[in-house]
Coordinates of C-alpha atoms and ligand atoms in Angstrom, one line a residue:
M285 CA 0.0 0.0 0.0
K286 CA 2.8 2.3 1.0
K287 CA 4.5 1.6 -2.3
I288 CA 1.3 2.5 -4.2
I289 CA 0.9 5.7 -2.3
D290 CA 4.6 6.6 -2.9
S291 CA 4.4 6.0 -6.6
M292 CA 1.2 8.0 -6.7
A293 CA 2.9 10.9 -4.9
I294 CA 5.8 10.7 -7.4
F295 CA 3.2 10.9 -10.2
L296 CA 1.3 13.7 -8.6
R297 CA 4.4 15.8 -7.8
P298 CA 5.0 18.4 -10.5
P299 CA 8.2 17.8 -12.5
P300 CA 11.3 20.0 -11.6
S301 CA 11.1 22.4 -14.5
L302 CA 8.9 25.4 -15.3
R303 CA 8.0 23.9 -18.7
G304 CA 7.1 20.6 -17.0
K305 CA 4.9 22.4 -14.4
I306 CA 3.0 24.3 -17.0
S307 CA 2.5 21.1 -19.1
Y308 CA 1.4 19.4 -15.9
A309 CA -1.2 22.1 -15.3
Y310 CA -2.5 21.7 -18.8
V311 CA -2.8 18.0 -18.4
A312 CA -4.5 18.4 -15.1
V313 CA -7.0 20.9 -16.5
A314 CA -7.6 18.7 -19.5
L315 CA -8.3 15.6 -17.3
L316 CA -10.6 17.6 -15.1
T317 CA -12.5 18.9 -18.1
L318 CA -12.7 15.4 -19.5
A319 CA -14.0 14.0 -16.1
V320 CA -16.7 16.7 -15.9
S321 CA -17.7 16.1 -19.5
I322 CA -18.0 12.4 -18.9
F323 CA -20.0 13.0 -15.8
A324 CA -22.4 15.4 -17.5
Y325 CA -22.8 13.0 -20.5
W326 CA -23.6 10.2 -18.1
E327 CA -26.1 12.3 -16.2
L328 CA -27.7 13.3 -19.5
R329 CA -27.9 9.7 -20.6
L330 CA -29.8 8.8 -17.4
L331 CA -32.1 11.7 -18.0
E332 CA -32.7 10.5 -21.6
D333 CA -33.6 7.0 -20.2
K334 CA -36.1 8.6 -17.9
L335 CA -37.7 10.6 -20.7
Q336 CA -38.1 7.3 -22.7
L337 CA -39.7 5.7 -19.7
R338 CA -42.1 8.7 -19.5
E339 CA -43.3 7.8 -23.0
R340 CA -43.9 4.2 -22.0
V341 CA -45.7 5.2 -18.9
A342 CA -47.8 7.6 -20.9
E343 CA -48.6 4.7 -23.3
L344 CA -49.6 2.6 -20.4
F345 CA -52.0 5.3 -19.1
D346 CA -53.4 5.9 -22.6
T347 CA -54.0 2.1 -23.0
S348 CA -55.9 2.0 -19.7
L349 CA -58.1 4.9 -21.0
E350 CA -58.7 3.0 -24.3
I351 CA -59.7 -0.1 -22.4
R352 CA -62.3 1.9 -20.5
R353 CA -63.5 3.7 -23.7
F354 CA -64.1 0.4 -25.5
E355 CA -65.6 -1.2 -22.4
R356 CA -68.2 1.7 -22.2
N357 CA -69.0 1.4 -25.9
F358 CA -69.3 -2.4 -25.6
F359 CA -71.9 -2.0 -22.8
L360 CA -73.8 0.7 -24.7
H361 CA -73.9 -0.8 -28.1
G362 CA -73.0 -4.4 -27.6
E363 CA -70.8 -4.3 -30.7
N364 CA -68.3 -7.1 -31.3
T365 CA -65.7 -4.6 -32.6
D366 CA -65.7 -2.8 -29.3
Y367 CA -65.2 -6.0 -27.4
R368 CA -62.2 -6.9 -29.7
E369 CA -60.7 -3.4 -29.3
N370 CA -61.1 -3.7 -25.6
A371 CA -59.4 -7.2 -25.7
T372 CA -56.6 -5.8 -27.9
Y373 CA -55.8 -3.0 -25.5
R374 CA -55.8 -5.4 -22.6
A375 CA -53.3 -7.6 -24.4
K376 CA -51.2 -4.5 -25.1
M377 CA -51.2 -3.5 -21.5
L378 CA -50.1 -7.0 -20.5
D379 CA -47.3 -6.7 -23.0
L380 CA -46.2 -3.3 -21.8
L381 CA -46.2 -4.7 -18.2
A382 CA -44.1 -7.6 -19.2
Q383 CA -41.6 -5.6 -21.3
N384 CA -41.1 -2.9 -18.7
Q385 CA -41.5 -5.0 -15.6
K386 CA -38.2 -3.8 -14.1
D387 CA -38.7 0.0 -14.8
F388 CA -42.4 0.0 -13.7
T389 CA -41.5 -1.9 -10.5
A390 CA -38.7 0.7 -9.9
L391 CA -41.2 3.5 -10.3
A392 CA -44.2 2.3 -8.3
A393 CA -44.0 -0.3 -5.5
E394 CA -43.9 -3.8 -6.9
R395 CA -47.1 -4.5 -5.1
Q396 CA -48.9 -1.8 -7.2
V397 CA -47.6 -3.3 -10.5
E398 CA -48.8 -6.7 -9.2
T399 CA -52.2 -5.2 -8.3
L400 CA -52.5 -3.8 -11.8
R401 CA -51.7 -7.2 -13.3
G402 CA -54.2 -8.8 -10.9
S403 CA -56.9 -6.2 -11.8
L404 CA -56.3 -7.0 -15.5
K405 CA -56.7 -10.7 -14.8
E406 CA -59.9 -10.1 -12.8
Y407 CA -61.2 -7.8 -15.5
Q408 CA -60.6 -10.5 -18.1
Q409 CA -62.4 -13.1 -16.0
L410 CA -65.3 -10.9 -15.4
I411 CA -65.7 -10.0 -19.1
D412 CA -65.5 -13.7 -19.9
E413 CA -68.2 -14.5 -17.4
Y414 CA -70.2 -11.6 -18.8
L415 CA -70.0 -13.0 -22.3
A416 CA -70.8 -16.5 -21.1
A417 CA -74.1 -15.1 -19.6
G418 CA -75.2 -14.0 -23.2
W419 CA -74.3 -11.3 -25.8
P420 CA -74.9 -7.8 -24.6
G421 CA -77.0 -7.1 -27.8
D422 CA -79.7 -9.2 -26.3
N423 CA -82.8 -7.2 -25.5
R424 CA -83.3 -8.8 -22.1
P425 CA -80.1 -8.7 -20.1
T426 CA -79.9 -11.6 -17.6
E427 CA -79.7 -11.0 -13.9
Q428 CA -76.1 -12.3 -13.9
R429 CA -75.0 -9.7 -16.6
K430 CA -76.7 -7.0 -14.6
Q431 CA -74.6 -7.9 -11.6
L432 CA -71.4 -8.3 -13.6
E433 CA -71.5 -4.9 -15.4
P434 CA -70.9 -2.6 -12.3
R435 CA -68.2 -5.0 -11.1
I436 CA -66.4 -4.8 -14.5
R437 CA -66.6 -1.0 -14.5
A438 CA -65.2 -1.0 -10.9
V439 CA -62.2 -3.2 -11.9
G440 CA -61.7 -1.0 -15.0
Q441 CA -61.5 2.1 -12.7
D442 CA -59.0 0.3 -10.5
I443 CA -56.9 -0.3 -13.6
V444 CA -56.9 3.4 -14.6
A445 CA -56.3 4.3 -10.9
S446 CA -53.2 2.0 -10.8
C447 CA -51.9 3.6 -14.0
V448 CA -52.4 7.1 -12.6
T449 CA -50.3 6.0 -9.6
V450 CA -47.5 4.8 -12.0
V451 CA -47.7 8.1 -14.0
A452 CA -47.5 10.2 -10.8
A453 CA -44.5 8.2 -9.6
E454 CA -42.8 8.6 -12.9
R455 CA -43.4 12.4 -12.9
K456 CA -42.0 12.6 -9.4
L457 CA -39.0 10.6 -10.5
V458 CA -38.3 12.9 -13.5
R459 CA -38.7 16.0 -11.4
S460 CA -36.3 14.8 -8.7
S461 CA -33.8 13.6 -11.3
L462 CA -33.9 17.0 -13.0
S463 CA -33.4 18.8 -9.7
S464 CA -30.6 16.5 -8.6
F465 CA -29.0 17.0 -12.0
R466 CA -29.2 20.7 -11.5
V467 CA -27.6 20.5 -8.1
L468 CA -24.9 18.2 -9.3
L469 CA -24.1 20.4 -12.3
F470 CA -24.0 23.5 -10.0
F471 CA -21.6 21.8 -7.5
S472 CA -19.4 20.3 -10.2
V473 CA -19.1 23.8 -11.9
V474 CA -18.3 25.4 -8.6
G475 CA -15.9 22.6 -7.7
V476 CA -14.1 22.9 -11.0
A477 CA -13.9 26.7 -10.6
L478 CA -12.5 26.4 -7.1
F479 CA -10.0 23.7 -8.2
M480 CA -8.9 25.8 -11.1
V481 CA -8.4 28.9 -8.8
A482 CA -6.5 26.8 -6.2
F483 CA -4.5 25.0 -8.8
G484 CA -3.7 28.3 -10.7
Q485 CA -2.5 29.9 -7.5
A486 CA -0.3 27.0 -6.5
L487 CA 1.1 26.9 -10.0
S488 CA 1.8 30.7 -10.1
R489 CA 3.4 30.4 -6.6
R490 CA 5.7 27.7 -7.8
V491 CA 6.5 29.6 -11.0
V492 CA 6.5 33.2 -9.9
Q493 CA 8.2 32.7 -6.4
P494 CA 11.6 31.6 -7.8
L495 CA 11.5 34.5 -10.2
R496 CA 10.7 36.9 -7.4
Q497 CA 13.6 35.5 -5.3
I498 CA 15.9 36.0 -8.3
E499 CA 14.7 39.6 -8.5
E500 CA 15.5 40.1 -4.8
S501 CA 19.0 38.5 -5.2
V502 CA 19.7 40.8 -8.2
N503 CA 18.7 43.8 -6.1
A504 CA 20.9 42.6 -3.3
I505 CA 23.8 42.3 -5.8
A506 CA 23.1 45.7 -7.2
S507 CA 23.2 47.3 -3.7
G508 CA 26.5 45.4 -3.0
K509 CA 25.0 43.2 -0.2
R510 CA 25.7 40.0 -2.1
T511 CA 28.1 38.8 -4.8
A512 CA 26.1 35.9 -6.3
L513 CA 22.5 34.8 -6.9
T514 CA 21.1 32.3 -4.5
M515 CA 19.4 29.3 -6.0
P516 CA 15.7 29.7 -5.4
G517 CA 14.5 26.3 -6.5
E518 CA 15.3 23.2 -8.5
D519 CA 13.5 24.0 -11.7
R520 CA 15.7 23.3 -14.6
E521 CA 15.2 26.7 -16.3
I522 CA 15.8 28.6 -13.0
V523 CA 18.9 26.6 -12.3
S524 CA 20.3 27.4 -15.7
I525 CA 19.4 31.1 -15.4
V526 CA 21.0 31.4 -12.0
N527 CA 24.1 29.4 -13.0
A528 CA 24.5 31.6 -16.2
C529 CA 24.1 34.8 -14.1
N530 CA 26.6 33.6 -11.5
Q531 CA 29.0 32.7 -14.2
M532 CA 28.5 36.1 -15.8
L533 CA 29.0 37.8 -12.4
K534 CA 32.3 35.9 -11.9
E535 CA 33.5 36.9 -15.3
L536 CA 32.6 40.5 -14.7
E537 CA 34.5 40.4 -11.5
V538 CA 37.5 39.0 -13.3
R539 CA 37.2 41.6 -16.0
Q540 CA 36.9 44.4 -13.4
K541 CA 40.1 43.2 -11.7
H542 CA 41.7 43.1 -15.1
L543 CA 40.6 46.7 -15.7
L544 CA 42.0 47.8 -12.4
R545 CA 45.2 46.1 -13.2
S546 CA 45.5 47.7 -16.7
E547 CA 44.7 51.1 -15.2
K548 CA 47.4 50.5 -12.6
L549 CA 49.8 49.7 -15.4
S550 CA 48.9 52.9 -17.1
S551 CA 49.4 54.8 -13.8
M552 CA 52.7 53.0 -13.4
G553 CA 53.9 54.4 -16.7
T554 CA 53.2 57.9 -15.4
M555 CA 54.9 57.0 -12.2
V556 CA 57.9 55.4 -13.7
S557 CA 58.7 58.5 -15.7
G558 CA 58.2 60.6 -12.5
V559 CA 60.4 58.2 -10.5
A560 CA 63.1 58.2 -13.2
H561 CA 63.1 62.0 -13.0
E562 CA 63.3 61.9 -9.2
L563 CA 66.0 59.2 -9.1
N564 CA 68.1 61.2 -11.5
N565 CA 68.8 63.9 -9.0
P566 CA 70.0 61.8 -6.0
L567 CA 71.9 59.5 -8.3
S568 CA 73.8 62.3 -10.0
N569 CA 74.5 63.9 -6.6
I570 CA 75.9 60.6 -5.4
W571 CA 77.9 60.2 -8.6
S572 CA 79.4 63.7 -8.4
S573 CA 80.3 63.2 -4.7
C574 CA 82.0 60.0 -5.5
Q575 CA 83.9 61.7 -8.4
L576 CA 85.1 64.5 -6.1
L577 CA 86.3 62.0 -3.5
L578 CA 88.1 60.0 -6.1
E579 CA 89.6 62.8 -8.1
D580 CA 90.5 65.6 -5.7
K581 CA 93.1 64.3 -3.2
A582 CA 92.9 67.5 -1.3
L583 CA 89.4 66.6 -0.2
A584 CA 90.6 63.5 1.4
T585 CA 90.6 65.2 4.8
T586 CA 88.4 63.5 7.4
E587 CA 85.9 66.4 7.6
A588 CA 85.5 66.9 3.9
Q589 CA 85.2 63.1 3.4
H590 CA 82.6 63.0 6.1
E591 CA 80.5 65.7 4.4
L592 CA 80.6 63.9 1.1
L593 CA 79.8 60.6 2.7
R594 CA 76.9 62.3 4.5
Q595 CA 75.6 63.6 1.2
I596 CA 76.0 60.1 -0.4
D597 CA 74.1 58.6 2.5
E598 CA 71.3 61.2 2.3
Q599 CA 70.9 60.8 -1.4
S600 CA 70.9 57.0 -1.1
V601 CA 68.1 57.2 1.4
R602 CA 66.2 59.4 -0.9
A603 CA 66.7 57.1 -3.9
R604 CA 65.8 54.1 -1.7
N605 CA 62.6 55.8 -0.6
I606 CA 61.6 56.6 -4.2
V607 CA 62.1 53.0 -5.3
R608 CA 60.3 51.7 -2.2
S609 CA 57.2 53.9 -2.9
M610 CA 57.2 52.7 -6.5
L611 CA 57.3 49.1 -5.3
D612 CA 54.6 49.8 -2.8
F613 CA 52.4 51.3 -5.4
T614 CA 52.8 48.4 -7.9
S615 CA 52.2 45.5 -5.6
E616 CA 48.7 44.0 -5.1
R617 CA 47.4 45.0 -1.7
E618 CA 44.5 44.4 0.7
F619 CA 42.3 47.4 1.3
H620 CA 43.9 49.0 4.4
K621 CA 42.6 52.3 5.8
E622 CA 45.0 54.5 7.9
K623 CA 45.3 58.0 9.1
L624 CA 47.3 60.0 6.6
P625 CA 48.5 63.6 6.6
L626 CA 47.0 64.8 3.3
E627 CA 49.5 67.4 2.2
P628 CA 52.6 65.1 1.9
L629 CA 50.5 62.6 0.0
V630 CA 49.4 65.3 -2.6
R631 CA 53.0 66.5 -2.9
Q632 CA 54.2 62.9 -3.5
A633 CA 51.6 62.6 -6.2
M634 CA 52.8 65.7 -7.8
K635 CA 56.4 64.3 -7.7
F636 CA 55.2 61.2 -9.5
L637 CA 53.7 63.4 -12.2
K638 CA 56.6 65.8 -12.5
G639 CA 57.6 64.5 -15.9
E640 CA 54.2 65.2 -17.2
I641 CA 53.7 68.7 -15.8
P642 CA 55.0 71.4 -18.1
A643 CA 57.2 73.9 -16.4
E644 CA 54.8 76.7 -17.4
T645 CA 51.8 75.1 -15.6
A646 CA 51.2 76.5 -12.2
I647 CA 50.0 74.2 -9.5
N648 CA 49.0 75.9 -6.3
L649 CA 48.4 73.9 -3.1
G650 CA 46.1 75.0 -0.3
I651 CA 46.1 72.1 2.1
P652 CA 46.3 72.7 5.9
A653 CA 49.3 70.9 7.2
D654 CA 47.4 69.3 10.0
L655 CA 44.7 67.8 7.8
I656 CA 44.5 64.1 8.2
V657 CA 42.5 61.7 6.0
E658 CA 41.4 58.1 6.8
A659 CA 42.2 56.2 3.6
D660 CA 44.1 53.5 1.9
R661 CA 47.4 55.2 1.0
H662 CA 47.9 53.6 -2.4
R663 CA 44.4 53.8 -3.6
L664 CA 44.0 57.4 -2.6
M665 CA 47.3 58.1 -4.4
Q666 CA 45.8 56.6 -7.5
V667 CA 42.8 58.9 -7.2
L668 CA 45.0 61.9 -6.8
L669 CA 47.2 60.9 -9.7
N670 CA 44.2 60.4 -12.0
L671 CA 42.5 63.7 -11.1
I672 CA 45.7 65.9 -11.1
K673 CA 46.8 64.3 -14.4
N674 CA 43.5 65.1 -16.0
A675 CA 43.6 68.7 -14.7
V676 CA 47.1 69.2 -16.0
E677 CA 46.2 67.7 -19.4
A678 CA 43.1 69.9 -19.6
V679 CA 44.9 73.2 -18.9
G680 CA 47.6 72.7 -21.5
T681 CA 51.0 74.5 -21.1
E682 CA 50.0 77.8 -19.5
G683 CA 47.1 76.9 -17.3
K684 CA 46.6 76.8 -13.6
V685 CA 45.7 74.0 -11.3
V686 CA 44.6 74.6 -7.7
I687 CA 44.4 71.8 -5.2
I688 CA 42.8 72.7 -1.9
A689 CA 41.4 70.7 1.0
S690 CA 39.2 71.6 3.9
R691 CA 37.1 70.0 6.7
Y692 CA 33.5 69.4 6.0
D693 CA 31.1 69.8 8.9
P694 CA 27.5 68.7 8.2
D695 CA 26.1 71.0 10.9
S696 CA 27.3 74.1 9.3
A697 CA 27.3 73.1 5.7
S698 CA 25.3 74.9 3.1
A699 CA 23.8 73.1 0.1
D700 CA 26.5 71.8 -2.2
D701 CA 27.0 69.8 -5.3
P702 CA 24.2 67.2 -6.1
G703 CA 26.9 64.6 -6.7
L704 CA 27.8 64.8 -3.0
A705 CA 24.2 64.4 -1.8
E706 CA 24.8 61.0 -0.3
C707 CA 27.8 62.3 1.7
R708 CA 26.1 65.3 3.4
S709 CA 25.2 63.8 6.7
K710 CA 28.7 62.9 8.1
P711 CA 31.9 64.9 8.8
A712 CA 34.4 64.5 6.0
I713 CA 37.4 65.9 4.3
D714 CA 36.8 67.7 0.9
I715 CA 39.7 67.6 -1.6
R716 CA 39.1 70.0 -4.6
I717 CA 41.1 69.9 -7.7
R718 CA 40.3 72.9 -9.8
D719 CA 41.6 73.8 -13.2
N720 CA 41.0 76.7 -15.7
G721 CA 40.9 74.4 -18.7
P722 CA 38.2 74.3 -21.4
G723 CA 35.6 72.6 -19.1
I724 CA 33.5 69.6 -19.9
P725 CA 30.5 70.0 -22.3
A726 CA 27.2 69.3 -20.6
E727 CA 26.3 66.4 -23.1
I728 CA 29.4 64.3 -22.1
L729 CA 29.3 65.3 -18.4
P730 CA 27.0 62.3 -17.4
R731 CA 29.4 59.9 -19.1
I732 CA 32.8 60.8 -17.9
F733 CA 32.7 58.3 -15.0
D734 CA 31.8 55.5 -17.4
P735 CA 34.6 52.9 -18.1
F736 CA 36.4 53.5 -21.4
F737 CA 34.8 56.9 -22.0
T738 CA 37.5 59.2 -23.2
T739 CA 37.8 62.2 -25.5
K740 CA 41.5 61.9 -25.7
D741 CA 43.5 60.7 -28.7
V742 CA 44.2 57.0 -29.2
G743 CA 47.1 56.0 -27.0
K744 CA 46.7 59.0 -24.7
G745 CA 43.7 58.1 -22.7
M746 CA 42.1 54.8 -21.8
G747 CA 38.9 56.3 -20.3
L748 CA 39.5 54.4 -17.0
G749 CA 40.9 57.1 -14.7
L750 CA 37.7 58.6 -13.5
F751 CA 35.9 55.2 -13.4
I752 CA 38.6 53.9 -11.1
A753 CA 38.7 57.0 -9.0
Y754 CA 34.9 56.8 -8.6
K755 CA 35.2 53.2 -7.5
I756 CA 38.0 53.8 -5.0
V757 CA 36.2 56.8 -3.4
E758 CA 33.0 54.7 -3.2
D759 CA 35.0 51.9 -1.5
H760 CA 36.0 54.5 1.1
G761 CA 32.4 55.3 1.7
G762 CA 32.9 58.7 0.1
C763 CA 31.6 60.7 -2.9
I764 CA 33.0 62.3 -5.9
A765 CA 31.5 65.1 -7.8
V766 CA 32.3 67.4 -10.7
N767 CA 31.4 71.0 -11.5
S768 CA 32.3 72.2 -14.9
D769 CA 31.6 75.3 -17.1
V770 CA 32.6 75.2 -20.8
G771 CA 35.3 77.9 -20.9
G772 CA 35.3 78.4 -17.2
G773 CA 37.3 75.4 -16.0
T774 CA 36.5 72.2 -14.0
T775 CA 36.5 71.3 -10.3
F776 CA 36.5 67.7 -9.0
V777 CA 35.5 67.3 -5.4
V778 CA 36.5 64.2 -3.5
R779 CA 34.7 63.9 -0.1
L780 CA 36.2 61.3 2.2
P781 CA 34.3 60.5 5.5
S782 CA 36.4 61.3 8.5
S783 CA 35.7 60.9 12.2
R784 CA 36.0 64.2 14.2
S785 CA 38.9 62.7 16.2
A786 CA 40.8 62.1 12.9
Q787 CA 40.3 65.7 11.9
Ligands
ADP119 P1 41.1 59.5 -19.8 O1 41.9 60.5 -19.1 O2 42.0 58.3 -20.1 O3 40.4 60.0 -21.0 P2 39.3 59.6 -17.6 O4 38.3 58.6 -17.1 O5 40.3 60.1 -16.6 O6 40.0 58.9 -18.9 O7 38.5 60.9 -18.2 C1 37.5 60.7 -19.0 C2 37.2 62.0 -19.8 O8 36.7 63.0 -18.9 C3 38.4 62.6 -20.4 O9 38.7 62.0 -21.7 C4 38.0 64.0 -20.6 O10 37.1 64.2 -21.7 C5 37.1 64.3 -19.4 N1 37.8 65.0 -18.3 C6 38.3 64.4 -17.2 N2 38.9 65.4 -16.4 C7 38.7 66.6 -17.1 C8 39.1 67.9 -16.8 N3 39.8 68.3 -15.7 N4 38.8 68.9 -17.7 C9 38.2 68.5 -18.9 N5 37.8 67.3 -19.2 C10 38.1 66.3 -18.3

């Protein structure tokens, strides 16, 4: 039994795919419709049988009336034909009773059908006795005939009365069949409707729910709370969609890392030329100190030697620091926030860019010496490099770039740039990089943070600088905004959250 129930459960459980579930629903609805149609057809057949029975009952009743009619005529006129018609109808009634024995018994009680049969028999006997007592056409009816006539009429009435009972029973049966058919039809229609609603809801839950869960997962991914879609069910289509999306997310992540790396390489190019420039000075100082020590014997006094050695030492340390910072910058690192004095960081960025800043370009700094930011040193350096480089490239040879920084206090702040809207409520440090370049046209302004968007010549710009800067600032919980007037210059604002203690 358990095996049968288990195999039925397997059969009744919808298959694990959306297509399967929908086909399953179609089959279930088709089966249900078929069942209701068979039921209605079967009920109609029963009703049809009852209507045929009605015809036979009506025939029985008509036959009883005919028997009475010819009986009356027989008594009135004493015609032989009336007697024969009467006899014919009696035989017909017996036939009808014999042929429909089962149906008539089901309608009226068996006893009543038997009574009718008995009445017919008695009727027959009485008529036979009547005929034996002489032909009714005789002018002088015998005493016996006078006694028999009312008895025959009474039995005839009984026959009609019995038929009326059968007719009444048959009418009652048809009426009750019709009303039960109506009730059954009503309940089966209501039942089917309820079943369809319940089934439809269950199906839509099974189909729609996984899609809704996918939607929630996608929203969670979009808001950064999750990195992959969770599997909401075992339907084949859902499983393949979720797997495909997760695969796509993984590939996007790999590509993003790749992008970051290529941007880093491009920044490295900038940095290497700055570093080469920087290294040149200490190395040439070391070189000239060594030359002096080697060539001028007069300098070989202890004090002079000492001074030259001190210079060699100092320049070596400088060169080592430059190389170290380059190594620092190029290596892959964990995100690590620390408290950093901002001014030296900006100066270092400018050193890295030295080779790219034309001598005529003025860069003014306005950064309080005690301003501390909480940031990942290397990432913030990358932001500064990208923004300063863009500003320098925008102003050309004789332009001016101003880099200022200030504390931002939400309590005393006035409305500022819409791009900073999300960073209005907490204390922060604002870094502004302003240039008097040509500005950014309004139609491209919304696209400048897009990856690979560039207006620079091939080989000069990759269109990743602002995209990376945006991502890094976002990773710090900060905001980046731009104000630009065509012909009036551009200002980038980086707002980094900062605790009051850090400031
Ligand atoms: P790239 O510098 O490689 O072009 P970025 O993402 O750094 O890529 O910059 C995207 C675009 O934004 C630049 O091509 C330029 O059109 C515009 N842009 C960025 N900074 C400035 C600026 N200070 N002045 C004018 N346009 C700028």
